[in-house]
Amino acid sequence: MNRMPDRSSERGNAVVETALFMPLLILVFLGTADYGRVFTQAIIVANAAFAGAEYGSRTGQWSNTTGMVTAATNESGGLASFAATASNYCTCSPGGAHVLCTSSCTGYGTPIEYVQVTATATFKTIVNYPLLPHIVPLSVTSVIRVQ
């Protein structure tokens, strides 16, 4: 007759293995959640830059850089380290060199007007993880042609 082996010497192995594995599992989980916040803030910064540029392109006040910065800041949702800068410029051809907006373009007619908003923020992780950056700079530039 076969008898089951006595497993009393193995009792508690699962508890010890779990106790050894849990800190690593918790660190991986927290790191994943923390860096998920990076992508959320990157989307917020991109949306803020676009909102500022859209404001400048649609209001007919493409030179109102203060209004573009305000629109971007309002869209940022109150990020602590958020900053925005706005500018406008003209070119004679798409992607061409910047020219004075009051000038005339040889062979092209009037210059094309653009607005540009650059939004920046700094993301800091909750914990300083080994081999991963603790501070992540975020910067997005949005350029829209004024109609």
C-alpha positions as CSV (number, residue, x, y, z in Angstrom):
1,M,0.0,0.0,0.0
2,N,1.3,3.4,-1.0
3,R,1.2,6.1,1.5
4,M,1.3,9.8,0.8
5,P,4.7,11.3,1.7
6,D,4.8,13.4,4.9
7,R,4.7,17.1,3.8
8,S,5.0,18.6,7.2
9,S,8.5,19.7,6.4
10,E,7.2,21.8,3.4
11,R,4.5,23.6,5.4
12,G,5.0,27.3,5.2
13,N,6.9,27.4,1.9
14,A,4.2,29.3,0.1
15,V,4.1,32.0,2.8
16,V,7.9,32.4,2.6
17,E,7.9,32.5,-1.2
18,T,5.1,35.1,-1.2
19,A,6.9,37.2,1.4
20,L,10.0,37.2,-0.8
21,F,8.1,38.0,-4.0
22,M,5.7,40.6,-2.8
23,P,8.1,43.6,-2.5
24,L,9.2,43.1,-6.1
25,L,5.6,42.8,-7.3
26,I,4.6,45.9,-5.4
27,L,7.6,47.9,-6.8
28,V,6.7,46.9,-10.3
29,F,3.1,47.8,-9.8
30,L,3.8,51.2,-8.3
31,G,6.4,52.0,-11.0
32,T,3.9,51.1,-13.7
33,A,1.2,53.3,-12.1
34,D,3.6,56.2,-11.5
35,Y,4.9,56.2,-15.1
36,G,1.3,55.9,-16.4
37,R,0.9,59.4,-14.9
38,V,3.7,60.6,-17.2
39,F,1.6,59.8,-20.2
40,T,-1.4,61.4,-18.7
41,Q,0.4,64.6,-18.1
42,A,2.0,64.5,-21.6
43,I,-1.5,64.4,-23.1
44,I,-2.6,67.3,-20.9
45,V,0.4,69.4,-22.0
46,A,-0.2,68.5,-25.7
47,N,-3.9,69.5,-25.4
48,A,-3.0,72.7,-23.7
49,A,-0.5,73.7,-26.5
50,F,-3.2,72.9,-29.1
51,A,-5.9,74.9,-27.2
52,G,-3.6,77.9,-27.1
53,A,-2.8,77.7,-30.8
54,E,-6.4,77.1,-31.7
55,Y,-7.4,80.2,-29.7
56,G,-4.9,82.3,-31.7
57,S,-5.9,80.9,-35.0
58,R,-9.7,81.3,-34.6
59,T,-10.3,84.5,-32.8
60,G,-8.9,86.7,-35.5
61,Q,-6.5,88.1,-32.9
62,W,-3.5,86.1,-34.0
63,S,-1.2,88.6,-32.4
64,N,-2.8,88.2,-29.0
65,T,-0.1,86.1,-27.4
66,T,-1.4,86.7,-23.9
67,G,-4.8,85.3,-24.9
68,M,-3.1,82.2,-26.3
69,V,-1.0,81.6,-23.2
70,T,-4.2,82.1,-21.0
71,A,-6.1,79.5,-23.2
72,A,-3.2,77.0,-22.8
73,T,-3.0,77.6,-19.1
74,N,-6.7,77.2,-18.6
75,E,-6.6,73.9,-20.5
76,S,-3.6,72.6,-18.4
77,G,-5.9,71.7,-15.5
78,G,-3.7,73.4,-13.0
79,L,-0.5,71.4,-13.4
80,A,1.9,72.8,-10.9
81,S,4.9,73.1,-13.2
82,F,3.1,74.2,-16.3
83,A,4.3,77.1,-18.5
84,A,3.4,78.2,-21.9
85,T,4.8,80.7,-24.5
86,A,3.1,81.9,-27.6
87,S,4.3,83.6,-30.8
88,N,3.2,84.4,-34.3
89,Y,5.1,84.6,-37.5
90,C,4.7,84.8,-41.3
91,T,6.3,82.9,-44.2
92,C,6.0,83.3,-47.9
93,S,5.6,79.5,-48.5
94,P,4.8,76.7,-46.1
95,G,7.9,75.8,-44.1
96,G,9.7,78.7,-45.6
97,A,11.8,81.4,-43.9
98,H,10.1,83.8,-41.6
99,V,9.3,87.2,-43.1
100,L,7.7,90.4,-41.9
101,C,3.9,90.0,-42.0
102,T,3.5,93.4,-43.6
103,S,5.8,92.6,-46.5
104,S,4.8,91.1,-49.8
105,C,6.1,87.8,-51.1
106,T,7.5,87.8,-54.6
107,G,5.4,85.5,-56.7
108,Y,3.3,84.3,-53.7
109,G,1.2,87.3,-52.8
110,T,0.7,88.0,-49.1
111,P,2.6,86.1,-46.4
112,I,1.0,83.1,-44.6
113,E,0.3,83.7,-40.9
114,Y,1.0,81.1,-38.3
115,V,0.6,80.9,-34.5
116,Q,2.8,78.8,-32.3
117,V,2.3,77.8,-28.7
118,T,4.9,75.8,-26.7
119,A,3.7,74.2,-23.5
120,T,6.1,72.7,-20.9
121,A,5.8,70.9,-17.6
122,T,8.0,68.9,-15.4
123,F,6.9,65.5,-14.1
124,K,8.3,64.1,-10.9
125,T,7.8,60.5,-9.9
126,I,6.5,59.7,-6.4
127,V,9.5,57.4,-5.6
128,N,13.0,57.6,-7.0
129,Y,13.2,54.3,-8.9
130,P,16.6,52.7,-9.7
131,L,17.6,53.0,-13.4
132,L,14.6,55.3,-14.2
133,P,14.6,59.1,-14.3
134,H,13.0,60.8,-11.3
135,I,12.3,64.0,-13.2
136,V,10.8,63.9,-16.8
137,P,10.6,67.2,-18.7
138,L,7.6,67.4,-21.0
139,S,7.4,69.9,-23.9
140,V,5.0,70.2,-26.8
141,T,4.9,72.8,-29.6
142,S,1.7,73.3,-31.6
143,V,1.7,75.3,-34.8
144,I,-1.5,76.3,-36.6
145,R,-2.0,78.3,-39.8
146,V,-4.2,81.3,-39.3
147,Q,-7.1,81.4,-41.8
